[in-house]
CSV table of C-alpha atoms in Angstrom, one decimal:
chain,number,residue,atom,x,y,z
A,936,MET,CA,18.9,-9.9,10.7
A,937,THR,CA,15.6,-9.1,11.7
A,938,THR,CA,14.1,-11.8,14.0
A,939,THR,CA,10.5,-12.4,15.2
A,940,PRO,CA,9.7,-11.4,18.9
A,941,ALA,CA,9.0,-14.5,20.9
A,942,LEU,CA,5.3,-14.4,22.2
A,943,SER,CA,4.4,-15.6,25.6
A,944,THR,CA,0.6,-17.1,25.1
A,945,THR,CA,-1.2,-19.2,28.0
A,946,ALA,CA,-2.6,-22.5,26.9
A,947,LEU,CA,-6.4,-23.2,27.1
A,948,SER,CA,-7.6,-26.0,28.6
A,949,THR,CA,-8.5,-29.0,26.9
A,950,THR,CA,-12.3,-28.5,27.1
A,951,ALA,CA,-12.6,-24.7,26.7
A,952,ALA,CA,-9.7,-25.5,23.3
A,953,THR,CA,-12.3,-28.0,22.1
A,954,ASP,CA,-15.3,-25.4,22.5
A,955,ALA,CA,-13.4,-23.2,20.9
A,956,ALA,CA,-12.5,-24.9,18.3
A,957,ARG,CA,-16.2,-26.2,17.7
A,958,ARG,CA,-17.4,-22.9,17.5
A,959,VAL,CA,-15.1,-21.9,14.8
A,960,LEU,CA,-16.4,-25.0,12.4
A,961,ASP,CA,-20.3,-24.1,13.8
A,962,ALA,CA,-19.4,-20.3,12.4
A,963,VAL,CA,-17.4,-21.6,9.1
A,964,GLU,CA,-20.5,-24.3,8.3
A,965,THR,CA,-22.5,-21.4,8.0
A,966,ALA,CA,-20.9,-20.4,4.7
A,967,VAL,CA,-19.9,-23.8,3.2
A,968,VAL,CA,-22.1,-26.7,2.9
A,969,GLY,CA,-22.0,-30.3,4.4
A,970,LYS,CA,-18.2,-30.3,4.3
A,971,ARG,CA,-17.8,-30.8,8.4
A,972,GLN,CA,-14.7,-33.3,7.6
A,973,SER,CA,-13.1,-31.6,5.4
A,974,LEU,CA,-13.0,-28.3,7.6
A,975,GLU,CA,-12.1,-30.0,10.4
A,976,LEU,CA,-9.1,-31.1,8.9
A,977,VAL,CA,-8.1,-27.9,7.7
A,978,LEU,CA,-8.8,-26.3,11.0
A,979,THR,CA,-6.3,-29.2,12.1
A,980,GLY,CA,-3.5,-27.7,10.0
A,981,LEU,CA,-4.2,-24.3,11.2
A,982,LEU,CA,-4.2,-25.1,15.1
A,983,ALA,CA,-1.1,-27.3,14.1
A,984,GLY,CA,0.5,-23.9,13.2
A,985,GLY,CA,1.3,-25.2,9.2
A,986,HIS,CA,-0.1,-24.1,5.9
A,987,VAL,CA,-2.8,-26.2,4.4
A,988,LEU,CA,-3.3,-27.1,0.8
A,989,LEU,CA,-6.7,-27.7,-1.3
A,990,GLU,CA,-6.2,-29.1,-4.5
A,991,ASP,CA,-9.5,-29.7,-6.2
A,992,LEU,CA,-11.7,-28.8,-9.2
A,993,PRO,CA,-13.0,-24.9,-9.3
A,994,GLY,CA,-16.0,-24.6,-7.7
A,995,LEU,CA,-16.5,-26.8,-4.7
A,996,GLY,CA,-15.7,-23.6,-1.9
A,997,LYS,CA,-11.6,-24.0,-1.5
A,998,THR,CA,-11.4,-20.1,-1.5
A,999,LEU,CA,-14.6,-19.4,0.4
A,1000,ALA,CA,-13.1,-21.9,2.7
A,1001,ALA,CA,-10.8,-19.9,3.3
A,1002,ARG,CA,-12.1,-16.4,3.6
A,1003,SER,CA,-15.0,-18.2,6.5
A,1004,PHE,CA,-11.7,-19.3,8.7
A,1005,ALA,CA,-9.6,-15.7,8.4
A,1006,GLN,CA,-13.5,-14.4,9.7
A,1007,ALA,CA,-13.9,-16.8,11.9
A,1008,LEU,CA,-10.3,-16.6,13.5
A,1009,GLY,CA,-10.1,-12.9,13.7
A,1010,LEU,CA,-7.2,-12.9,11.3
A,1011,PRO,CA,-6.1,-10.2,8.9
A,1012,PHE,CA,-6.8,-11.4,5.2
A,1013,ALA,CA,-5.0,-10.8,2.1
A,1014,ARG,CA,-5.9,-12.7,-1.3
A,1015,ALA,CA,-2.7,-13.2,-3.8
A,1016,GLN,CA,-4.0,-14.3,-7.1
A,1017,PHE,CA,-1.1,-16.7,-8.6
A,1018,THR,CA,-1.1,-15.8,-12.2
A,1019,PRO,CA,1.8,-16.8,-14.7
A,1020,ASP,CA,3.0,-13.0,-15.0
A,1021,LEU,CA,3.0,-13.1,-11.3
A,1022,LEU,CA,6.7,-11.7,-10.1
A,1023,PRO,CA,8.1,-13.1,-6.5
A,1024,ALA,CA,7.9,-9.0,-5.3
A,1025,ASP,CA,4.2,-8.8,-6.3
A,1026,LEU,CA,4.2,-11.5,-3.1
A,1027,THR,CA,6.9,-10.6,-0.6
A,1028,GLY,CA,6.7,-6.1,-1.5
A,1029,ALA,CA,9.7,-4.6,-2.9
A,1030,GLU,CA,12.0,-1.5,-1.9
A,1031,VAL,CA,9.8,2.0,-3.7
A,1032,PHE,CA,11.8,4.9,-4.5
A,1033,ASP,CA,9.8,7.9,-2.6
A,1034,GLN,CA,10.1,11.4,-4.8
A,1035,ARG,CA,8.9,13.0,-1.8
A,1036,THR,CA,11.6,12.3,0.9
A,1037,GLY,CA,14.5,10.8,-2.1
A,1038,GLU,CA,14.5,7.6,-0.1
A,1039,PHE,CA,13.4,3.8,-0.7
A,1040,VAL,CA,10.8,2.9,1.2
A,1041,PHE,CA,9.5,-0.5,1.5
A,1042,ARG,CA,6.1,-1.5,0.3
A,1043,PRO,CA,4.9,-4.9,2.2
A,1044,GLY,CA,3.5,-7.1,-0.2
A,1045,PRO,CA,-0.1,-9.4,0.9
A,1046,VAL,CA,2.4,-11.7,2.5
A,1047,PHE,CA,2.6,-10.1,5.6
A,1048,THR,CA,-0.9,-10.9,6.8
A,1049,GLY,CA,-2.3,-13.1,9.0
A,1050,LEU,CA,-4.1,-15.8,7.1
A,1051,LEU,CA,-2.6,-15.7,3.3
A,1052,LEU,CA,-4.8,-17.1,0.2
A,1053,ALA,CA,-2.5,-18.2,-2.2
A,1054,ASP,CA,-5.6,-18.7,-4.9
A,1055,GLU,CA,-4.6,-21.3,-7.7
A,1056,ILE,CA,-1.2,-21.7,-6.8
A,1057,ASN,CA,0.0,-24.1,-9.5
A,1058,ARG,CA,-1.1,-21.2,-12.3
A,1059,THR,CA,2.2,-19.5,-12.1
A,1060,PRO,CA,5.9,-20.3,-12.6
A,1061,PRO,CA,8.2,-21.9,-9.9
A,1062,LYS,CA,10.2,-19.0,-9.5
A,1063,THR,CA,7.3,-17.3,-8.3
A,1064,GLN,CA,5.6,-20.3,-6.2
A,1065,SER,CA,9.5,-20.7,-4.8
A,1066,ALA,CA,8.9,-17.0,-3.3
A,1067,LEU,CA,6.3,-18.1,-0.3
A,1068,LEU,CA,9.1,-20.9,0.6
A,1069,GLU,CA,11.0,-18.8,3.2
A,1070,ALA,CA,7.7,-17.1,4.3
A,1071,MET,CA,6.0,-20.4,5.1
A,1072,GLN,CA,9.3,-22.2,7.0
A,1073,GLU,CA,10.7,-19.0,8.2
A,1074,ARG,CA,7.7,-16.8,9.0
A,1075,GLN,CA,9.8,-14.0,6.8
A,1076,VAL,CA,11.0,-13.1,3.8
A,1077,SER,CA,14.0,-11.0,2.5
A,1078,VAL,CA,13.9,-8.4,0.4
A,1079,GLU,CA,17.0,-5.9,-0.9
A,1080,GLY,CA,19.1,-7.6,1.6
A,1081,THR,CA,16.9,-6.9,4.8
A,1082,THR,CA,15.1,-9.7,6.3
A,1083,ARG,CA,12.0,-8.5,8.0
A,1084,PRO,CA,9.6,-10.9,10.2
A,1085,LEU,CA,5.8,-11.8,9.6
A,1086,PRO,CA,3.1,-11.0,11.8
A,1087,VAL,CA,2.3,-13.8,14.1
A,1088,PRO,CA,0.2,-16.0,13.8
A,1089,PHE,CA,0.9,-16.3,10.4
A,1090,HIS,CA,-0.8,-19.3,7.9
A,1091,VAL,CA,-1.1,-20.2,4.2
A,1092,LEU,CA,-4.4,-21.7,2.9
A,1093,ALA,CA,-3.2,-22.4,-0.8
A,1094,THR,CA,-5.6,-23.6,-3.4
A,1095,ALA,CA,-4.6,-25.6,-6.6
A,1096,ASN,CA,-6.4,-27.0,-9.7
A,1097,PRO,CA,-5.8,-30.6,-10.4
A,1098,ILE,CA,-2.4,-30.9,-12.6
A,1099,GLU,CA,-4.4,-32.5,-15.7
A,1100,HIS,CA,-5.8,-29.0,-16.5
A,1101,GLU,CA,-4.7,-26.7,-19.2
A,1102,GLY,CA,-2.1,-23.7,-17.9
A,1103,THR,CA,-1.1,-25.8,-14.4
A,1104,TYR,CA,2.4,-26.3,-13.1
A,1105,PRO,CA,3.4,-28.8,-10.9
A,1106,LEU,CA,4.3,-27.7,-7.6
A,1107,PRO,CA,8.3,-28.1,-6.9
A,1108,GLU,CA,9.0,-31.4,-3.8
A,1109,ALA,CA,10.2,-28.8,-1.5
A,1110,GLN,CA,7.0,-26.3,-1.6
A,1111,LEU,CA,4.8,-29.5,-1.1
A,1112,ASP,CA,6.7,-30.5,1.7
A,1113,ARG,CA,5.8,-27.3,3.5
A,1114,PHE,CA,2.3,-28.1,3.7
A,1115,LEU,CA,1.0,-30.0,6.8
A,1116,LEU,CA,-2.0,-30.9,4.7
A,1117,ARG,CA,-2.9,-31.7,1.1
A,1118,LEU,CA,-6.9,-31.8,1.2
A,1119,SER,CA,-10.1,-32.0,-1.7
A,1120,PHE,CA,-13.6,-31.3,-0.6
A,1121,GLY,CA,-14.9,-33.1,-3.8
A,1122,TYR,CA,-18.2,-32.7,-5.0
A,1123,PRO,CA,-21.4,-31.9,-2.4
A,1124,SER,CA,-24.6,-34.7,-2.8
A,1125,ALA,CA,-27.8,-33.3,-4.3
A,1126,GLU,CA,-29.2,-32.6,-1.0
A,1127,GLN,CA,-25.9,-30.4,0.1
A,1128,GLU,CA,-25.9,-28.5,-3.4
A,1129,TRP,CA,-29.1,-27.4,-3.2
A,1130,GLU,CA,-28.9,-26.1,0.2
A,1131,VAL,CA,-26.3,-24.1,-1.2
A,1132,VAL,CA,-28.7,-23.1,-3.9
A,1133,SER,CA,-31.2,-22.3,-1.1
A,1134,ARG,CA,-29.4,-20.2,1.1
A,1135,ARG,CA,-28.2,-17.8,-1.9
A,1136,ILE,CA,-32.0,-17.7,-3.0
A,1137,ASP,CA,-32.7,-16.4,1.1
A,1138,ARG,CA,-29.8,-14.0,1.0
A,1139,ARG,CA,-30.6,-12.1,-1.9
A,1140,ARG,CA,-27.0,-10.9,-2.2
A,1141,GLU,CA,-23.3,-13.0,-3.6
A,1142,GLU,CA,-21.2,-11.6,-0.5
A,1143,GLN,CA,-21.3,-14.2,3.0
A,1144,THR,CA,-19.8,-13.2,6.1
A,1145,VAL,CA,-19.2,-15.5,8.6
A,1146,ALA,CA,-19.3,-14.3,12.4
A,1147,GLN,CA,-16.0,-13.5,14.3
A,1148,VAL,CA,-15.4,-15.9,17.2
A,1149,LEU,CA,-11.6,-15.7,18.0
A,1150,ASP,CA,-9.2,-12.9,17.7
A,1151,ALA,CA,-5.4,-13.7,16.9
A,1152,GLU,CA,-4.2,-13.9,20.8
A,1153,GLN,CA,-7.2,-16.6,21.0
A,1154,LEU,CA,-5.4,-18.6,18.4
A,1155,LEU,CA,-2.2,-18.7,19.6
A,1156,ALA,CA,-3.8,-19.5,23.1
A,1157,LEU,CA,-5.3,-22.7,21.5
A,1158,GLN,CA,-2.5,-23.7,19.8
A,1159,ALA,CA,-0.7,-23.6,22.4
A,1160,ALA,CA,-3.3,-26.0,24.0
A,1161,VAL,CA,-2.4,-28.3,21.4
A,1162,GLU,CA,1.4,-28.4,22.1
A,1163,GLU,CA,0.1,-30.1,26.0
A,1164,VAL,CA,-1.7,-32.9,24.2
A,1165,HIS,CA,0.0,-36.1,25.3
A,1166,VAL,CA,1.4,-38.8,22.7
A,1167,GLU,CA,2.0,-41.8,24.1
A,1168,ASP,CA,5.3,-44.0,23.0
A,1169,ALA,CA,3.3,-46.2,21.1
A,1170,VAL,CA,1.3,-44.3,19.3
A,1171,GLY,CA,4.4,-42.1,17.9
A,1172,ARG,CA,6.6,-45.2,16.7
A,1173,TYR,CA,3.6,-46.0,15.0
A,1174,ALA,CA,3.8,-42.3,12.8
A,1175,VAL,CA,7.2,-43.1,12.6
A,1176,ASP,CA,6.8,-46.6,11.8
A,1177,LEU,CA,4.0,-45.4,8.6
A,1178,VAL,CA,6.5,-43.3,7.1
A,1179,ALA,CA,9.6,-45.2,6.9
A,1180,ALA,CA,7.6,-47.8,5.6
A,1181,THR,CA,6.9,-45.1,2.5
A,1182,ARG,CA,10.4,-45.1,2.0
A,1183,ARG,CA,10.6,-48.5,1.9
A,1184,HIS,CA,8.0,-49.2,-1.1
A,1185,GLN,CA,8.9,-51.2,-4.1
A,1186,ASN,CA,6.4,-48.1,-5.6
A,1187,ALA,CA,8.2,-45.2,-3.9
A,1188,LEU,CA,11.0,-43.2,-5.7
A,1189,VAL,CA,11.0,-41.2,-2.5
A,1190,GLY,CA,9.4,-41.5,0.6
A,1191,ALA,CA,7.7,-39.0,3.1
A,1192,SER,CA,10.9,-37.0,4.8
A,1193,PRO,CA,11.3,-36.8,8.7
A,1194,ARG,CA,9.1,-33.5,8.4
A,1195,GLY,CA,6.1,-35.7,7.2
A,1196,THR,CA,6.2,-37.3,10.7
A,1197,LEU,CA,6.7,-34.4,12.6
A,1198,ALA,CA,3.1,-33.2,10.4
A,1199,LEU,CA,1.4,-36.6,11.3
A,1200,ILE,CA,1.5,-35.9,15.2
A,1201,THR,CA,1.4,-32.4,15.2
A,1202,CYS,CA,-1.4,-32.8,13.3
A,1203,ALA,CA,-2.3,-35.9,15.5
A,1204,ARG,CA,-2.6,-33.4,18.4
A,1205,ALA,CA,-4.5,-30.6,17.1
A,1206,LEU,CA,-7.1,-33.4,15.9
A,1207,ALA,CA,-7.8,-34.5,19.5
A,1208,VAL,CA,-8.2,-31.3,20.6
A,1209,ILE,CA,-10.6,-30.6,18.4
A,1210,ARG,CA,-12.4,-34.3,19.0
A,1211,GLY,CA,-12.3,-33.4,22.4
A,1212,ARG,CA,-8.9,-35.4,24.1
A,1213,GLY,CA,-5.7,-34.3,25.7
A,1214,TYR,CA,-4.3,-37.3,24.3
A,1215,VAL,CA,-3.8,-38.8,20.7
A,1216,VAL,CA,-4.8,-42.1,19.5
A,1217,PRO,CA,-3.4,-44.1,16.9
A,1218,GLU,CA,-6.9,-43.8,15.0
A,1219,ASP,CA,-6.4,-40.4,14.8
A,1220,VAL,CA,-3.0,-40.6,13.0
A,1221,LYS,CA,-4.6,-43.1,10.6
A,1222,GLU,CA,-6.9,-40.8,9.9
A,1223,LEU,CA,-4.6,-38.1,8.7
A,1224,ALA,CA,-2.1,-40.6,6.8
A,1225,HIS,CA,-3.5,-39.4,3.6
A,1226,PRO,CA,-3.9,-35.9,4.4
A,1227,ALA,CA,0.1,-35.3,5.9
A,1228,LEU,CA,1.9,-37.9,3.6
A,1229,ASP,CA,0.3,-38.8,-0.1
A,1230,HIS,CA,1.9,-35.2,-1.2
A,1231,ARG,CA,5.5,-36.2,0.0
A,1232,VAL,CA,5.5,-39.3,-1.6
A,1233,THR,CA,7.0,-39.6,-5.0
A,1234,VAL,CA,6.2,-42.4,-7.0
A,1235,ARG,CA,8.6,-44.3,-9.7
A,1236,PRO,CA,8.3,-42.7,-13.3
A,1237,GLU,CA,7.7,-46.0,-15.0
A,1238,LEU,CA,4.9,-46.9,-13.0
A,1239,TRP,CA,3.0,-43.2,-13.8
A,1240,LEU,CA,1.3,-45.5,-16.7
A,1241,GLN,CA,0.0,-47.7,-14.1
A,1242,ASN,CA,-1.8,-44.9,-12.3
A,1243,ALA,CA,0.4,-45.4,-9.5
A,1244,THR,CA,0.2,-42.5,-6.8
A,1245,GLY,CA,1.6,-41.8,-3.2
A,1246,ALA,CA,-2.0,-42.3,-2.0
A,1247,GLY,CA,-1.4,-45.9,-3.0
A,1248,VAL,CA,1.6,-46.2,-1.0
A,1249,VAL,CA,0.4,-44.9,2.1
A,1250,ASP,CA,-3.0,-47.0,1.9
A,1251,ALA,CA,-0.2,-50.0,1.3
A,1252,VAL,CA,1.9,-49.3,4.6
A,1253,LEU,CA,-1.3,-48.2,6.5
A,1254,GLU,CA,-2.2,-52.3,5.8
A,1255,GLN,CA,1.5,-53.0,6.9
A,1256,VAL,CA,1.8,-51.4,9.6
A,1257,PRO,CA,1.0,-53.2,12.8
A,1258,VAL,CA,-1.5,-50.3,14.8
A,1259,PRO,CA,-0.5,-50.3,18.6
A,1260,VAL,CA,-3.2,-50.9,21.1
A,1261,ALA,CA,-2.7,-47.3,23.2
A,1262,SER,CA,-4.1,-47.0,26.8
A,1263,PRO,CA,-5.8,-43.8,26.8
A,1264,GLN,CA,-4.4,-41.1,28.9
A,1265,PRO,CA,-5.7,-38.5,31.3
A,1266,ALA,CA,-6.5,-34.6,29.9
A,1267,ARG,CA,-3.5,-33.1,31.1
A,1268,SER,CA,-4.1,-29.2,32.4
A,1269,PRO,CA,-1.9,-26.7,31.0
A,1270,SER,CA,0.6,-25.3,33.7
């Protein structure tokens, strides 16, 4: 079995990490208009070392945001358009017979990249959706009995149309659980929409490019800085209590798993870095509760007609679970 070599990366200081994160957001905002808060959450998921699902209506900038982040972060970028006839080998790659050498040669698929845009991931059947599971969790793919590591760093930004749209398939719960965060951009305001049109007129072309701010090594250093962020016990236990409450809620068939707790804390540490802090506060956890937990909660089938949702369960537990009074901690400098 082939394993990914361990990388030794020196973490940035909190100040340097915050500055780098904000420069990335500023760069992406030159292409994506009026979505600073949503872009901040996308970057939170990436700095936490995970994958992000963008679920929204077509035409609201999901694909543009993914491409812009790849350019700003200096990552190799690949796009896989998920269609009903997409096969698992179309993602992972396959062994191909080379007539010149008389041997089989592995031709890597689009998953061998730094940032993969899995576009309209819910338009392909579950078998192909599942091909991403190993890549997303283990950072490797297995083809013809051989395990091959993926590049480091490796992230997936997936887009999905609302399930009510014709020709979509529900994502398996196991795959939803692999996404640290699920977000929606929503429609822009009238002023923001005019800004999109105005920029297009001034640009005189359809294509948009974003200036590179970081490279892969600097992104890893930024991610290492996230690991230095302090989490007070009271704040960590608050996250644990929130997740545990989703399992006890009367509307929940399945509550969030411990992976949801880890996602909540890891993303809270990343958000703290973006906000310029070396410590997590309860407000970070509360702000991330919906993006980190909604898609991990399954409501009872008999309540579907009553429009019960995972978001409703998370709303309820946010009201029920007491918020701790956390004392601020000084930012820690990486050793």
